[in-house]
C-alpha positions as a printed NumPy array, in Angstrom:
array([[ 22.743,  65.27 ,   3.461],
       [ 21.167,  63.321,   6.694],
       [ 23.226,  64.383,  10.028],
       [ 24.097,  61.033,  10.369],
       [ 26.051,  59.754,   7.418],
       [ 26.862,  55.971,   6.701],
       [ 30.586,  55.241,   7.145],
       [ 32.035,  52.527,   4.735],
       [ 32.513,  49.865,   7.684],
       [ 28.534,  50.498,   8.348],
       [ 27.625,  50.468,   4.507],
       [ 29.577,  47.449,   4.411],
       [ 28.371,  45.813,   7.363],
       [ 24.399,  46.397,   5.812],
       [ 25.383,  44.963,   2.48 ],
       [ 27.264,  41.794,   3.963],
       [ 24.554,  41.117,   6.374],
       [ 21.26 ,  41.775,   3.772],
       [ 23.645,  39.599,   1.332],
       [ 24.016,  36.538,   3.82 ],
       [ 20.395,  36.763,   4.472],
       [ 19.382,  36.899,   0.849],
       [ 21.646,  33.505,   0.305],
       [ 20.473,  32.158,   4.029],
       [ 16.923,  32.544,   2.631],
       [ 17.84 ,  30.685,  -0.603],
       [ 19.18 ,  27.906,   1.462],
       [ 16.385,  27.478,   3.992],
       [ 13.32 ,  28.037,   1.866],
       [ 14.01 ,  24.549,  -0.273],
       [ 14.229,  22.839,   3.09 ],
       [ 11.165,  24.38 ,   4.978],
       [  9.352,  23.42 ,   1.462],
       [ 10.501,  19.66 ,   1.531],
       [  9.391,  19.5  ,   5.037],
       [  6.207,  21.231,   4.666],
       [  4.821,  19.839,   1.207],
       [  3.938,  16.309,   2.414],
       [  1.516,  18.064,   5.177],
       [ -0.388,  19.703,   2.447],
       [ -0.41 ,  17.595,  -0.159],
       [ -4.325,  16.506,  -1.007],
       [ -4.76 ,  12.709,  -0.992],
       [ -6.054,  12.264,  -5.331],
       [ -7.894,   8.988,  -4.981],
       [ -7.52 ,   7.203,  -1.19 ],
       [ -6.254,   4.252,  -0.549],
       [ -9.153,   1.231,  -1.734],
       [ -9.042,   0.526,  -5.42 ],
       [-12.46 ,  -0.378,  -7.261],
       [-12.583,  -3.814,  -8.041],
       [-15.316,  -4.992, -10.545],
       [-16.565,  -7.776,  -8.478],
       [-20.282,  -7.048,  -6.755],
       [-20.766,  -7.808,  -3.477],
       [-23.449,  -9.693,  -4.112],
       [-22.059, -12.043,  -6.391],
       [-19.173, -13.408,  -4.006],
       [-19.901, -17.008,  -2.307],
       [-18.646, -18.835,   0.504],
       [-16.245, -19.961,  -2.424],
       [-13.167, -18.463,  -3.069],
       [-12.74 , -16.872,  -6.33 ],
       [ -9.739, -14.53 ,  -7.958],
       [-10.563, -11.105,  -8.119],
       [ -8.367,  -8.868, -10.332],
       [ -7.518,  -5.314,  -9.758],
       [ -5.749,  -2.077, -11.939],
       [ -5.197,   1.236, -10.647],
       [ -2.896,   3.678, -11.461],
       [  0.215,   4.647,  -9.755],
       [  2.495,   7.23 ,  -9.441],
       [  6.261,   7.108,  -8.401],
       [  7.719,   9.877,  -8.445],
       [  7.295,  11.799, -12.197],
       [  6.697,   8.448, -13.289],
       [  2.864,   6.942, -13.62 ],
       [  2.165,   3.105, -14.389],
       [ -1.045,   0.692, -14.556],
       [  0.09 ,  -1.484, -11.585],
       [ -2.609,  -4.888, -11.894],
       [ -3.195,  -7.025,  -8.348],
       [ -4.954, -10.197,  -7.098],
       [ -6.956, -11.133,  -4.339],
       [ -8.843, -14.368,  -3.497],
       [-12.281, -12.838,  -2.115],
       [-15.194, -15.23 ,  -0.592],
       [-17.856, -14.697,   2.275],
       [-16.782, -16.433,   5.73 ],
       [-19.377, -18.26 ,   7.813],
       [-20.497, -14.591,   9.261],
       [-20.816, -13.421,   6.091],
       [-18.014, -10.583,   6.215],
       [-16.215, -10.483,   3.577],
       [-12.514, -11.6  ,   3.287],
       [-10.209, -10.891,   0.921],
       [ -6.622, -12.518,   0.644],
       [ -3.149, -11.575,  -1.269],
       [ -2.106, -14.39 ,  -3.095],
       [  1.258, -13.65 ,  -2.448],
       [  3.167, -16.857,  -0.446],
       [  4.998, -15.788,   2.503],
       [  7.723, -18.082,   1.475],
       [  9.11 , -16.845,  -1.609],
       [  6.168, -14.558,  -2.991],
       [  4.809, -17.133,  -5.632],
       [  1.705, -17.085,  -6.658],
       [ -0.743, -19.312,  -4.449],
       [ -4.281, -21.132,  -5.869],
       [ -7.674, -21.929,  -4.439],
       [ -7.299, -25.712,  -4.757],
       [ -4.454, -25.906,  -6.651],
       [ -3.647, -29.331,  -5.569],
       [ -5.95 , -32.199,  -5.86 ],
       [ -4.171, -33.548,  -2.924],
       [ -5.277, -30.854,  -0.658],
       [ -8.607, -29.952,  -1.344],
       [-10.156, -26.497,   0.222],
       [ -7.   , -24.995,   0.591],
       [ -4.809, -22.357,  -0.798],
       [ -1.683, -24.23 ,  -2.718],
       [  1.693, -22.771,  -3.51 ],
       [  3.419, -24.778,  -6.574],
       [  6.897, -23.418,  -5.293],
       [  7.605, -25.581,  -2.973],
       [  4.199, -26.946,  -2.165],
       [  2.709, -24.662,   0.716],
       [ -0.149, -24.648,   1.965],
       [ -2.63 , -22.109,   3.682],
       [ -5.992, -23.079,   5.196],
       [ -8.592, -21.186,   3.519],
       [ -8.488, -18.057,   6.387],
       [ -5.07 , -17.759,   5.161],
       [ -3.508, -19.713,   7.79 ],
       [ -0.259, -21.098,   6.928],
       [ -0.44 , -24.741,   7.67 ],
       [  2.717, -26.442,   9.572],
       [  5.12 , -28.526,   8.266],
       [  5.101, -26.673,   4.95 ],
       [  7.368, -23.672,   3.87 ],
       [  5.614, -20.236,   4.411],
       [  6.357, -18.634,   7.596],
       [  3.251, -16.603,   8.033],
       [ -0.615, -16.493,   7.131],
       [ -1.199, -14.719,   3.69 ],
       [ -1.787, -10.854,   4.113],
       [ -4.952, -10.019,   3.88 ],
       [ -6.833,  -6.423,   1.981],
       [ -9.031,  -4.106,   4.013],
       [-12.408,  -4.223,   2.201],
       [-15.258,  -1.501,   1.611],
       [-19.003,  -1.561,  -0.415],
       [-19.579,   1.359,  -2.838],
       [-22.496,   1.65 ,  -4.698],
       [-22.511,  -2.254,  -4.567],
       [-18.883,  -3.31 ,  -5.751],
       [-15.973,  -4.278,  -3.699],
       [-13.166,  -2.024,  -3.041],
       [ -9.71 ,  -3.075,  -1.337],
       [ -7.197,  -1.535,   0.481],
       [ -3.336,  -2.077,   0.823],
       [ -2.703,  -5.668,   1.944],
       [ -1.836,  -6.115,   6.122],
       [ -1.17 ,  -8.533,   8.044],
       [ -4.033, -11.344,   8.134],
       [ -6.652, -10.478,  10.971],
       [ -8.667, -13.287,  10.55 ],
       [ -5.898, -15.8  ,  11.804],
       [ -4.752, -16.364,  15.798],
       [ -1.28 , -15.11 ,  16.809],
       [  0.598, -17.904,  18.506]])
């Protein structure tokens, strides 16, 4: 035997305390790992989606340009399909618009009115954006369209999440 022995209180003092520990440890470690995974997650595919538009097909015109990527909430992954209206402005950057309205999120057109040629039309409730995205006054949207970042790769257009319009002057 050792010439100091472990009394009960001691013996139960160890097994109490390595116990606690052991369940501290099984309380913490979930936590640490929630805080800790989003910092070391890897980024899959960035976020511009590919569009199949070239660059060297879009105009000083505005045309729709249709976009699917794939998206993942969650456990859950779905084919999630966008819009943008895409043209060349006099500088020859590109711009590409949401064609969301700012009003009530319908669904605007290049022209949709014959009334209002050379600008964006919302049938909602008849708004109107100039063709930077502008919202014009006296009609319902509160704000210019959102506009996408956009980037070239190997010659086709790729577009970011949608911000708020750039190209427009803050009042």
């Amino acid at each position: 035997m050792s010439k100091n022995p472990v009394t009960r209180r001691q013996f139960l003092s160890y097994t109490l305390t390595g116990v606690g520990g052991f369940m501290a440890a099984g309380m913490l470690m979930p936590m640490v790992r929630f805080a800790v995974d989003p910092v070391l997650k890897a980024e899959a595919s960035g976020d511009f989606k590919m569009t199949d538009k070239k660059v060297a097909d879009i105009t000083d015109e505005p045309v729709r340009v249709d976009f699917s990527y794939e998206q993942k909430d969650g456990w859950y992954t779905s084919d999630v399909t966008q819009s943008a209206w895409v043209y060349k402005d006099a500088k020859g950057e590109i711009v590409a618009l949401s064609p969301i309205c700012k009003h009530l999120g319908c669904t605007v057109n290049w022209e949709g009115s014959e009334d209002h040629p050379d600008m964006f039309y919302c049938p909602c409730h008849n708004g109107l954006y100039t063709k930077d995205g502008n919202n014009v006054p006296g009609t319902p949207p509160r704000g210019p369209l959102d506009a996408y970042p956009v980037k070239e790769k190997d010659g086709f257009l790729m577009l970011g999440n949608p911000e708020e319009n750039p190209f427009v002057r803050k009042k």
